[in-house]
PDB file of C-alpha atoms in Angstrom:
ATOM      1  CA  MET C 281     -64.470 -27.319-128.936  1.00  0.00           C
ATOM      2  CA  VAL C 282     -63.659 -24.588-131.462  1.00  0.00           C
ATOM      3  CA  ASP C 283     -61.053 -23.757-134.071  1.00  0.00           C
ATOM      4  CA  ALA C 284     -61.288 -19.990-134.307  1.00  0.00           C
ATOM      5  CA  SER C 285     -58.777 -19.442-137.079  1.00  0.00           C
ATOM      6  CA  ASP C 286     -61.161 -17.798-139.560  1.00  0.00           C
ATOM      7  CA  GLY C 287     -61.511 -14.067-140.049  1.00  0.00           C
ATOM      8  CA  GLY C 288     -64.327 -11.870-138.844  1.00  0.00           C
ATOM      9  CA  ARG C 289     -65.137  -8.631-137.095  1.00  0.00           C
ATOM     10  CA  TYR C 290     -66.878  -8.019-133.767  1.00  0.00           C
ATOM     11  CA  GLY C 291     -70.604  -8.323-134.315  1.00  0.00           C
ATOM     12  CA  GLN C 292     -70.279 -10.766-137.210  1.00  0.00           C
ATOM     13  CA  SER C 293     -70.016 -14.518-136.981  1.00  0.00           C
ATOM     14  CA  ASP C 294     -66.903 -16.289-138.179  1.00  0.00           C
ATOM     15  CA  THR C 295     -67.354 -18.027-141.502  1.00  0.00           C
ATOM     16  CA  VAL C 296     -67.448 -21.574-140.114  1.00  0.00           C
ATOM     17  CA  PRO C 297     -68.088 -21.972-136.374  1.00  0.00           C
ATOM     18  CA  ARG C 298     -66.665 -25.320-135.335  1.00  0.00           C
ATOM     19  CA  TRP C 299     -68.087 -26.059-131.894  1.00  0.00           C
ATOM     20  CA  ARG C 300     -68.893 -29.736-131.369  1.00  0.00           C
ATOM     21  CA  PRO C 301     -69.731 -31.905-128.342  1.00  0.00           C
ATOM     22  CA  ILE C 302     -66.869 -34.015-126.952  1.00  0.00           C
ATOM     23  CA  GLY C 303     -68.649 -35.993-124.261  1.00  0.00           C
ATOM     24  CA  LEU C 304     -70.262 -35.877-120.797  1.00  0.00           C
ATOM     25  CA  GLN C 305     -73.618 -34.991-122.366  1.00  0.00           C
ATOM     26  CA  GLY C 306     -76.331 -35.111-119.710  1.00  0.00           C
ATOM     27  CA  THR C 307     -73.868 -33.737-117.138  1.00  0.00           C
ATOM     28  CA  THR C 308     -73.415 -30.148-115.965  1.00  0.00           C
ATOM     29  CA  VAL C 309     -69.717 -29.278-116.270  1.00  0.00           C
ATOM     30  CA  ARG C 310     -68.597 -26.394-114.038  1.00  0.00           C
ATOM     31  CA  SER C 311     -64.836 -26.191-114.599  1.00  0.00           C
ATOM     32  CA  LEU C 312     -62.126 -27.207-117.072  1.00  0.00           C
ATOM     33  CA  ALA C 313     -58.341 -27.493-117.016  1.00  0.00           C
ATOM     34  CA  THR C 314     -55.889 -28.525-119.719  1.00  0.00           C
ATOM     35  CA  ALA C 315     -52.486 -30.199-119.608  1.00  0.00           C
ATOM     36  CA  PRO C 316     -50.401 -31.708-122.426  1.00  0.00           C
ATOM     37  CA  ASP C 317     -52.713 -34.239-124.132  1.00  0.00           C
ATOM     38  CA  LEU C 318     -55.177 -34.137-121.217  1.00  0.00           C
ATOM     39  CA  LEU C 319     -58.459 -32.363-120.456  1.00  0.00           C
ATOM     40  CA  ARG C 320     -59.941 -32.345-116.948  1.00  0.00           C
ATOM     41  CA  ALA C 321     -63.555 -31.516-116.143  1.00  0.00           C
ATOM     42  CA  GLY C 322     -65.196 -30.768-112.812  1.00  0.00           C
ATOM     43  CA  THR C 323     -68.903 -31.588-112.792  1.00  0.00           C
ATOM     44  CA  GLU C 324     -71.914 -30.686-110.723  1.00  0.00           C
ATOM     45  CA  GLY C 325     -72.631 -33.622-108.417  1.00  0.00           C
ATOM     46  CA  GLN C 326     -70.612 -36.266-110.317  1.00  0.00           C
ATOM     47  CA  GLY C 327     -67.026 -35.488-109.359  1.00  0.00           C
ATOM     48  CA  ALA C 328     -64.092 -34.981-111.706  1.00  0.00           C
ATOM     49  CA  TYR C 329     -63.284 -36.557-115.078  1.00  0.00           C
ATOM     50  CA  CYS C 330     -60.197 -36.806-117.308  1.00  0.00           C
ATOM     51  CA  LYS C 331     -59.938 -37.281-121.072  1.00  0.00           C
ATOM     52  CA  ASN C 332     -56.841 -37.999-123.144  1.00  0.00           C
ATOM     53  CA  LEU C 333     -56.580 -35.756-126.209  1.00  0.00           C
ATOM     54  CA  PRO C 334     -57.283 -35.398-128.994  1.00  0.00           C
ATOM     55  CA  GLU C 335     -59.752 -38.308-128.945  1.00  0.00           C
ATOM     56  CA  ALA C 336     -60.545 -40.667-126.089  1.00  0.00           C
ATOM     57  CA  THR C 337     -63.315 -41.544-123.674  1.00  0.00           C
ATOM     58  CA  TRP C 338     -63.779 -39.789-120.344  1.00  0.00           C
ATOM     59  CA  ALA C 339     -62.602 -41.536-117.160  1.00  0.00           C
ATOM     60  CA  SER C 340     -64.136 -40.751-113.773  1.00  0.00           C
ATOM     61  CA  ARG C 341     -61.850 -39.239-111.139  1.00  0.00           C
ATOM     62  CA  GLY C 342     -64.521 -38.660-108.481  1.00  0.00           C
ATOM     63  CA  LEU C 343     -62.940 -36.707-105.652  1.00  0.00           C
ATOM     64  CA  PHE C 344     -63.922 -38.963-102.757  1.00  0.00           C
ATOM     65  CA  GLU C 345     -64.404 -42.256-104.543  1.00  0.00           C
ATOM     66  CA  ARG C 346     -62.867 -45.340-102.927  1.00  0.00           C
ATOM     67  CA  GLY C 347     -59.716 -46.613-104.581  1.00  0.00           C
ATOM     68  CA  LEU C 348     -58.833 -43.391-106.390  1.00  0.00           C
ATOM     69  CA  SER C 349     -56.008 -41.033-105.578  1.00  0.00           C
ATOM     70  CA  TRP C 350     -58.118 -37.968-104.737  1.00  0.00           C
ATOM     71  CA  GLU C 351     -58.521 -36.858-101.140  1.00  0.00           C
ATOM     72  CA  PRO C 352     -59.822 -33.700 -99.448  1.00  0.00           C
ATOM     73  CA  SER C 353     -57.242 -30.992 -98.765  1.00  0.00           C
ATOM     74  CA  GLY C 354     -59.295 -29.048 -96.237  1.00  0.00           C
ATOM     75  CA  ALA C 355     -58.755 -25.605 -97.776  1.00  0.00           C
ATOM     76  CA  GLY C 356     -62.297 -24.391 -97.075  1.00  0.00           C
ATOM     77  CA  LEU C 357     -66.007 -24.837 -97.508  1.00  0.00           C
ATOM     78  CA  TYR C 358     -66.100 -23.955-101.192  1.00  0.00           C
ATOM     79  CA  ILE C 359     -63.565 -23.496-103.982  1.00  0.00           C
ATOM     80  CA  TYR C 360     -64.282 -21.891-107.359  1.00  0.00           C
ATOM     81  CA  SER C 361     -60.761 -21.598-108.765  1.00  0.00           C
ATOM     82  CA  VAL C 362     -57.412 -23.376-108.303  1.00  0.00           C
ATOM     83  CA  GLU C 363     -54.109 -22.322-109.902  1.00  0.00           C
ATOM     84  CA  ARG C 364     -50.671 -23.933-109.635  1.00  0.00           C
ATOM     85  CA  VAL C 365     -47.454 -22.002-110.163  1.00  0.00           C
ATOM     86  CA  ALA C 366     -45.826 -23.902-113.034  1.00  0.00           C
ATOM     87  CA  GLY C 367     -42.827 -26.002-112.063  1.00  0.00           C
ATOM     88  CA  THR C 368     -43.288 -25.496-108.309  1.00  0.00           C
ATOM     89  CA  ASN C 369     -45.217 -26.973-105.371  1.00  0.00           C
ATOM     90  CA  THR C 370     -47.186 -23.736-104.893  1.00  0.00           C
ATOM     91  CA  VAL C 371     -50.944 -23.804-105.428  1.00  0.00           C
ATOM     92  CA  TYR C 372     -53.515 -21.063-104.880  1.00  0.00           C
ATOM     93  CA  ALA C 373     -57.226 -21.633-104.254  1.00  0.00           C
ATOM     94  CA  ALA C 374     -60.058 -19.102-104.226  1.00  0.00           C
ATOM     95  CA  GLY C 375     -63.618 -19.357-102.975  1.00  0.00           C
ATOM     96  CA  GLY C 376     -64.490 -18.662 -99.356  1.00  0.00           C
ATOM     97  CA  ALA C 377     -61.142 -16.824 -99.215  1.00  0.00           C
ATOM     98  CA  VAL C 378     -57.796 -16.945-101.045  1.00  0.00           C
ATOM     99  CA  TRP C 379     -55.453 -19.674 -99.763  1.00  0.00           C
ATOM    100  CA  ARG C 380     -51.894 -20.654-100.653  1.00  0.00           C
ATOM    101  CA  SER C 381     -50.237 -24.051-100.366  1.00  0.00           C
ATOM    102  CA  ASP C 382     -46.514 -24.630-100.858  1.00  0.00           C
ATOM    103  CA  ASP C 383     -46.715 -28.434-100.648  1.00  0.00           C
ATOM    104  CA  LEU C 384     -49.149 -29.233-103.484  1.00  0.00           C
ATOM    105  CA  GLY C 385     -52.215 -28.918-101.272  1.00  0.00           C
ATOM    106  CA  GLY C 386     -51.002 -30.799 -98.219  1.00  0.00           C
ATOM    107  CA  SER C 387     -51.416 -27.707 -96.043  1.00  0.00           C
ATOM    108  CA  TRP C 388     -52.933 -24.281 -96.682  1.00  0.00           C
ATOM    109  CA  THR C 389     -52.415 -20.732 -95.410  1.00  0.00           C
ATOM    110  CA  PRO C 390     -55.127 -18.062 -95.770  1.00  0.00           C
ATOM    111  CA  LYS C 391     -53.823 -15.092 -97.750  1.00  0.00           C
ATOM    112  CA  TYR C 392     -56.992 -13.020 -98.140  1.00  0.00           C
ATOM    113  CA  PRO C 393     -59.839 -13.735 -95.714  1.00  0.00           C
ATOM    114  CA  GLN C 394     -62.718 -12.184 -97.641  1.00  0.00           C
ATOM    115  CA  GLY C 395     -65.121 -14.632 -99.276  1.00  0.00           C
ATOM    116  CA  GLY C 396     -67.082 -14.347-102.488  1.00  0.00           C
ATOM    117  CA  MET C 397     -64.105 -15.259-104.675  1.00  0.00           C
ATOM    118  CA  TRP C 398     -65.071 -16.569-108.125  1.00  0.00           C
ATOM    119  CA  SER C 399     -61.783 -16.237-109.986  1.00  0.00           C
ATOM    120  CA  LEU C 400     -58.025 -16.404-109.535  1.00  0.00           C
ATOM    121  CA  GLU C 401     -55.023 -16.154-111.871  1.00  0.00           C
ATOM    122  CA  VAL C 402     -51.264 -16.431-111.390  1.00  0.00           C
ATOM    123  CA  ALA C 403     -49.351 -14.351-113.952  1.00  0.00           C
ATOM    124  CA  PRO C 404     -47.313 -16.675-116.216  1.00  0.00           C
ATOM    125  CA  THR C 405     -44.719 -13.935-116.710  1.00  0.00           C
ATOM    126  CA  THR C 406     -44.328 -13.119-112.989  1.00  0.00           C
ATOM    127  CA  PRO C 407     -45.499 -15.920-110.650  1.00  0.00           C
ATOM    128  CA  GLN C 408     -45.472 -13.616-107.617  1.00  0.00           C
ATOM    129  CA  GLU C 409     -48.278 -11.602-109.246  1.00  0.00           C
ATOM    130  CA  VAL C 410     -51.684 -13.039-108.327  1.00  0.00           C
ATOM    131  CA  ARG C 411     -55.106 -11.677-109.249  1.00  0.00           C
ATOM    132  CA  ALA C 412     -58.413 -12.690-107.683  1.00  0.00           C
ATOM    133  CA  GLY C 413     -61.971 -11.455-107.902  1.00  0.00           C
ATOM    134  CA  GLY C 414     -65.636 -12.065-107.252  1.00  0.00           C
ATOM    135  CA  GLU C 415     -68.362 -10.197-105.435  1.00  0.00           C
ATOM    136  CA  THR C 416     -69.137  -9.191-101.849  1.00  0.00           C
ATOM    137  CA  VAL C 417     -72.175 -10.156 -99.762  1.00  0.00           C
ATOM    138  CA  ILE C 418     -73.884  -7.014-101.042  1.00  0.00           C
ATOM    139  CA  PHE C 419     -73.166  -8.111-104.656  1.00  0.00           C
ATOM    140  CA  MET C 420     -70.441  -5.564-105.382  1.00  0.00           C
ATOM    141  CA  GLY C 421     -67.960  -6.954-107.890  1.00  0.00           C
ATOM    142  CA  PHE C 422     -64.263  -6.570-107.189  1.00  0.00           C
ATOM    143  CA  THR C 423     -60.772  -7.458-108.447  1.00  0.00           C
ATOM    144  CA  ILE C 424     -57.711  -7.576-106.182  1.00  0.00           C
ATOM    145  CA  PHE C 425     -54.006  -7.833-107.023  1.00  0.00           C
ATOM    146  CA  SER C 426     -50.930  -9.064-105.153  1.00  0.00           C
ATOM    147  CA  GLU C 427     -47.346  -8.436-106.247  1.00  0.00           C
ATOM    148  CA  ASN C 428     -45.789 -10.674-103.592  1.00  0.00           C
ATOM    149  CA  GLY C 429     -47.423 -14.084-103.740  1.00  0.00           C
ATOM    150  CA  GLY C 430     -50.441 -13.137-101.656  1.00  0.00           C
ATOM    151  CA  ALA C 431     -48.596 -11.504 -98.739  1.00  0.00           C
ATOM    152  CA  THR C 432     -50.381  -8.193 -99.367  1.00  0.00           C
ATOM    153  CA  TRP C 433     -53.217  -7.167-101.675  1.00  0.00           C
ATOM    154  CA  LYS C 434     -54.676  -4.043-103.189  1.00  0.00           C
ATOM    155  CA  SER C 435     -58.037  -3.380-104.806  1.00  0.00           C
ATOM    156  CA  VAL C 436     -57.703  -2.516-108.497  1.00  0.00           C
ATOM    157  CA  TRP C 437     -61.384  -2.489-109.564  1.00  0.00           C
ATOM    158  CA  ASP C 438     -64.875  -2.583-108.059  1.00  0.00           C
ATOM    159  CA  SER C 439     -68.414  -2.133-109.322  1.00  0.00           C
ATOM    160  CA  ARG C 440     -69.698   0.263-106.667  1.00  0.00           C
ATOM    161  CA  PHE C 441     -70.895   2.746-109.296  1.00  0.00           C
ATOM    162  CA  ILE C 442     -72.522   0.197-111.612  1.00  0.00           C
ATOM    163  CA  GLY C 443     -74.216  -2.229-109.209  1.00  0.00           C
ATOM    164  CA  ASP C 444     -74.145  -6.037-109.151  1.00  0.00           C
ATOM    165  CA  ASN C 445     -71.286  -7.110-111.426  1.00  0.00           C
ATOM    166  CA  GLN C 446     -68.967  -9.819-110.173  1.00  0.00           C
ATOM    167  CA  THR C 447     -65.501 -10.551-111.534  1.00  0.00           C
ATOM    168  CA  SER C 448     -66.279 -13.994-112.937  1.00  0.00           C
ATOM    169  CA  ASP C 449     -62.930 -14.825-114.531  1.00  0.00           C
ATOM    170  CA  ILE C 450     -59.386 -13.497-115.002  1.00  0.00           C
ATOM    171  CA  SER C 451     -56.835 -14.309-117.701  1.00  0.00           C
ATOM    172  CA  ALA C 452     -53.263 -12.974-117.644  1.00  0.00           C
ATOM    173  CA  HIS C 453     -51.272 -12.959-120.854  1.00  0.00           C
ATOM    174  CA  PRO C 454     -48.634 -15.714-121.126  1.00  0.00           C
ATOM    175  CA  THR C 455     -45.777 -13.513-122.349  1.00  0.00           C
ATOM    176  CA  VAL C 456     -46.751  -9.831-122.047  1.00  0.00           C
ATOM    177  CA  ALA C 457     -46.178  -8.634-118.494  1.00  0.00           C
ATOM    178  CA  ALA C 458     -48.933  -6.586-116.812  1.00  0.00           C
ATOM    179  CA  LEU C 459     -51.535  -7.491-119.500  1.00  0.00           C
ATOM    180  CA  ALA C 460     -54.718  -9.187-118.273  1.00  0.00           C
ATOM    181  CA  LEU C 461     -58.414  -9.462-119.088  1.00  0.00           C
ATOM    182  CA  THR C 462     -61.232  -9.733-116.559  1.00  0.00           C
ATOM    183  CA  GLY C 463     -64.671 -11.159-117.347  1.00  0.00           C
ATOM    184  CA  HIS C 464     -67.772  -9.666-115.734  1.00  0.00           C
ATOM    185  CA  GLU C 465     -71.568  -9.794-115.953  1.00  0.00           C
ATOM    186  CA  GLY C 466     -72.015  -8.075-119.287  1.00  0.00           C
ATOM    187  CA  PHE C 467     -68.554  -6.930-120.291  1.00  0.00           C
ATOM    188  CA  ILE C 468     -64.818  -7.653-120.493  1.00  0.00           C
ATOM    189  CA  LEU C 469     -62.161  -5.282-119.157  1.00  0.00           C
ATOM    190  CA  ARG C 470     -58.541  -5.080-120.329  1.00  0.00           C
ATOM    191  CA  THR C 471     -55.569  -3.751-118.378  1.00  0.00           C
ATOM    192  CA  ALA C 472     -52.025  -3.381-119.674  1.00  0.00           C
ATOM    193  CA  ASP C 473     -50.620  -1.948-116.432  1.00  0.00           C
ATOM    194  CA  ASN C 474     -51.569  -4.465-113.718  1.00  0.00           C
ATOM    195  CA  GLY C 475     -54.882  -2.783-112.992  1.00  0.00           C
ATOM    196  CA  THR C 476     -53.833   0.838-112.722  1.00  0.00           C
ATOM    197  CA  THR C 477     -56.246   1.495-115.591  1.00  0.00           C
ATOM    198  CA  PHE C 478     -58.927  -0.631-117.292  1.00  0.00           C
ATOM    199  CA  GLN C 479     -60.563  -0.364-120.723  1.00  0.00           C
ATOM    200  CA  GLU C 480     -63.878  -1.970-121.635  1.00  0.00           C
ATOM    201  CA  VAL C 481     -63.267  -4.017-124.796  1.00  0.00           C
ATOM    202  CA  LEU C 482     -66.496  -6.044-125.148  1.00  0.00           C
ATOM    203  CA  ASN C 483     -70.038  -5.361-123.928  1.00  0.00           C
ATOM    204  CA  VAL C 484     -72.591  -8.179-124.327  1.00  0.00           C
ATOM    205  CA  PRO C 485     -75.217  -9.262-121.726  1.00  0.00           C
ATOM    206  CA  VAL C 486     -73.588 -12.532-120.591  1.00  0.00           C
ATOM    207  CA  ARG C 487     -71.433 -13.595-117.646  1.00  0.00           C
ATOM    208  CA  PHE C 488     -67.998 -13.813-119.263  1.00  0.00           C
ATOM    209  CA  PHE C 489     -65.316 -16.498-118.871  1.00  0.00           C
ATOM    210  CA  ILE C 490     -62.046 -15.982-120.732  1.00  0.00           C
ATOM    211  CA  ASP C 491     -58.741 -17.645-121.622  1.00  0.00           C
ATOM    212  CA  TRP C 492     -55.777 -17.115-123.949  1.00  0.00           C
ATOM    213  CA  ASP C 493     -54.714 -19.415-126.779  1.00  0.00           C
ATOM    214  CA  GLY C 494     -51.472 -21.183-125.854  1.00  0.00           C
ATOM    215  CA  GLY C 495     -50.547 -21.666-129.491  1.00  0.00           C
ATOM    216  CA  ASN C 496     -51.133 -18.048-130.555  1.00  0.00           C
ATOM    217  CA  SER C 497     -50.361 -15.471-127.904  1.00  0.00           C
ATOM    218  CA  ALA C 498     -52.303 -12.729-129.719  1.00  0.00           C
ATOM    219  CA  ARG C 499     -55.568 -14.662-129.357  1.00  0.00           C
ATOM    220  CA  PHE C 500     -58.065 -14.695-126.489  1.00  0.00           C
ATOM    221  CA  TYR C 501     -61.364 -16.591-126.217  1.00  0.00           C
ATOM    222  CA  ALA C 502     -64.433 -15.451-124.287  1.00  0.00           C
ATOM    223  CA  GLY C 503     -67.808 -17.065-123.700  1.00  0.00           C
ATOM    224  CA  GLY C 504     -70.694 -17.192-121.313  1.00  0.00           C
ATOM    225  CA  SER C 505     -74.431 -16.991-120.770  1.00  0.00           C
ATOM    226  CA  PRO C 506     -76.859 -14.652-119.099  1.00  0.00           C
ATOM    227  CA  ASN C 507     -78.389 -16.094-115.948  1.00  0.00           C
ATOM    228  CA  GLY C 508     -80.533 -18.919-117.299  1.00  0.00           C
ATOM    229  CA  GLY C 509     -79.936 -17.942-120.937  1.00  0.00           C
ATOM    230  CA  THR C 510     -78.143 -19.363-123.940  1.00  0.00           C
ATOM    231  CA  ALA C 511     -74.461 -18.964-124.729  1.00  0.00           C
ATOM    232  CA  GLN C 512     -72.456 -16.532-126.768  1.00  0.00           C
ATOM    233  CA  ALA C 513     -68.763 -16.918-127.632  1.00  0.00           C
ATOM    234  CA  PHE C 514     -66.126 -14.568-129.051  1.00  0.00           C
ATOM    235  CA  VAL C 515     -62.491 -14.529-130.143  1.00  0.00           C
ATOM    236  CA  SER C 516     -59.950 -11.708-130.147  1.00  0.00           C
ATOM    237  CA  ARG C 517     -56.928 -11.880-132.439  1.00  0.00           C
ATOM    238  CA  ASP C 518     -55.251  -8.653-131.303  1.00  0.00           C
ATOM    239  CA  LEU C 519     -54.445  -9.160-127.603  1.00  0.00           C
ATOM    240  CA  GLY C 520     -58.010  -8.526-126.466  1.00  0.00           C
ATOM    241  CA  ASN C 521     -58.584  -5.161-128.127  1.00  0.00           C
ATOM    242  CA  SER C 522     -61.346  -6.193-130.577  1.00  0.00           C
ATOM    243  CA  TRP C 523     -63.613  -9.231-130.775  1.00  0.00           C
ATOM    244  CA  SER C 524     -65.486 -11.437-133.296  1.00  0.00           C
ATOM    245  CA  SER C 525     -68.504 -13.648-132.609  1.00  0.00           C
ATOM    246  CA  ILE C 526     -67.931 -17.422-132.860  1.00  0.00           C
ATOM    247  CA  THR C 527     -71.154 -18.523-131.177  1.00  0.00           C
ATOM    248  CA  GLY C 528     -72.461 -20.923-133.840  1.00  0.00           C
ATOM    249  CA  GLU C 529     -73.733 -24.267-132.572  1.00  0.00           C
ATOM    250  CA  LEU C 530     -72.824 -23.384-128.984  1.00  0.00           C
ATOM    251  CA  ALA C 531     -75.849 -21.065-128.690  1.00  0.00           C
ATOM    252  CA  PRO C 532     -78.411 -23.505-127.177  1.00  0.00           C
ATOM    253  CA  ARG C 533     -76.142 -24.203-124.180  1.00  0.00           C
ATOM    254  CA  ILE C 534     -75.459 -22.504-120.869  1.00  0.00           C
ATOM    255  CA  VAL C 535     -71.706 -21.916-120.529  1.00  0.00           C
ATOM    256  CA  PHE C 536     -70.037 -22.125-117.105  1.00  0.00           C
ATOM    257  CA  ARG C 537     -66.361 -21.907-118.106  1.00  0.00           C
ATOM    258  CA  VAL C 538     -64.095 -21.431-121.146  1.00  0.00           C
ATOM    259  CA  GLU C 539     -60.629 -22.996-121.301  1.00  0.00           C
ATOM    260  CA  ALA C 540     -58.170 -22.850-124.182  1.00  0.00           C
ATOM    261  CA  ASP C 541     -55.908 -25.764-124.989  1.00  0.00           C
ATOM    262  CA  HIS C 542     -52.530 -24.283-124.083  1.00  0.00           C
ATOM    263  CA  HIS C 543     -50.673 -26.769-126.289  1.00  0.00           C
ATOM    264  CA  ARG C 544     -52.779 -26.983-129.474  1.00  0.00           C
ATOM    265  CA  LEU C 545     -53.235 -23.974-131.731  1.00  0.00           C
ATOM    266  CA  GLY C 546     -56.767 -22.698-132.227  1.00  0.00           C
ATOM    267  CA  VAL C 547     -58.540 -25.085-129.828  1.00  0.00           C
ATOM    268  CA  ALA C 548     -60.784 -24.051-126.943  1.00  0.00           C
ATOM    269  CA  TYR C 549     -63.325 -25.841-124.742  1.00  0.00           C
ATOM    270  CA  ALA C 550     -66.580 -24.720-123.158  1.00  0.00           C
ATOM    271  CA  ALA C 551     -68.050 -26.273-120.005  1.00  0.00           C
ATOM    272  CA  THR C 552     -71.833 -26.345-120.399  1.00  0.00           C
ATOM    273  CA  ASP C 553     -75.033 -27.587-118.827  1.00  0.00           C
ATOM    274  CA  ASP C 554     -74.878 -30.593-121.194  1.00  0.00           C
ATOM    275  CA  GLY C 555     -71.291 -31.779-121.235  1.00  0.00           C
TER     276      GLY C 555
END
């Protein structure tokens, strides 16, 4: 967890990095999600966990464990990203394809049949705008965009001229329409026009995962690791245009996901190979 409120410029560490472990050490955590006063973690081989914030112990919510409320939804063979449209029963899932459910996962409709999906984001400003991305079977990275809830899609970016470079994560701004960041293998791209144009804003040799700070809409977090390498983490305080290093104590870890706390200012979480 980090409070990234200090100053700093890209290429220099913040004055006091504040990453610290908050549990599940000895467990590989692959995904994170926040809700008011709640942090959820999806693990590798040990199911799902929940933790009340700011301080509490983790409780197992293993997906297929007897006596718990989880049950399979049947969306597909693998899922890497799930996003709910706030205040509705609509949920999107991405992995072996992009699916949409309008009954909170009771039933699913395929909206984009291509597999290799690693990331998905519903625009907070315009819920009909959905972005997804990943890489093809020949390792070409791509990002796609729908303006109508997944009914039709268009390609807005691909890596055909730069080789293997998947779209690992996507983060749309909470209040600025058409503004989004995409994390890739070695760089972050920024678009302010729904993907008509992209600008590279950070170039570091890690697989990037990104999220915006719910308490400060000018701030984005980014973190990741090279394949098999140790982590690096960064913060932007100007809507993703420039970045400062906040790696600190996080460095020995492998980072699989970054998630900001959308209700507490200056707090972000990193899912790692050790909790």
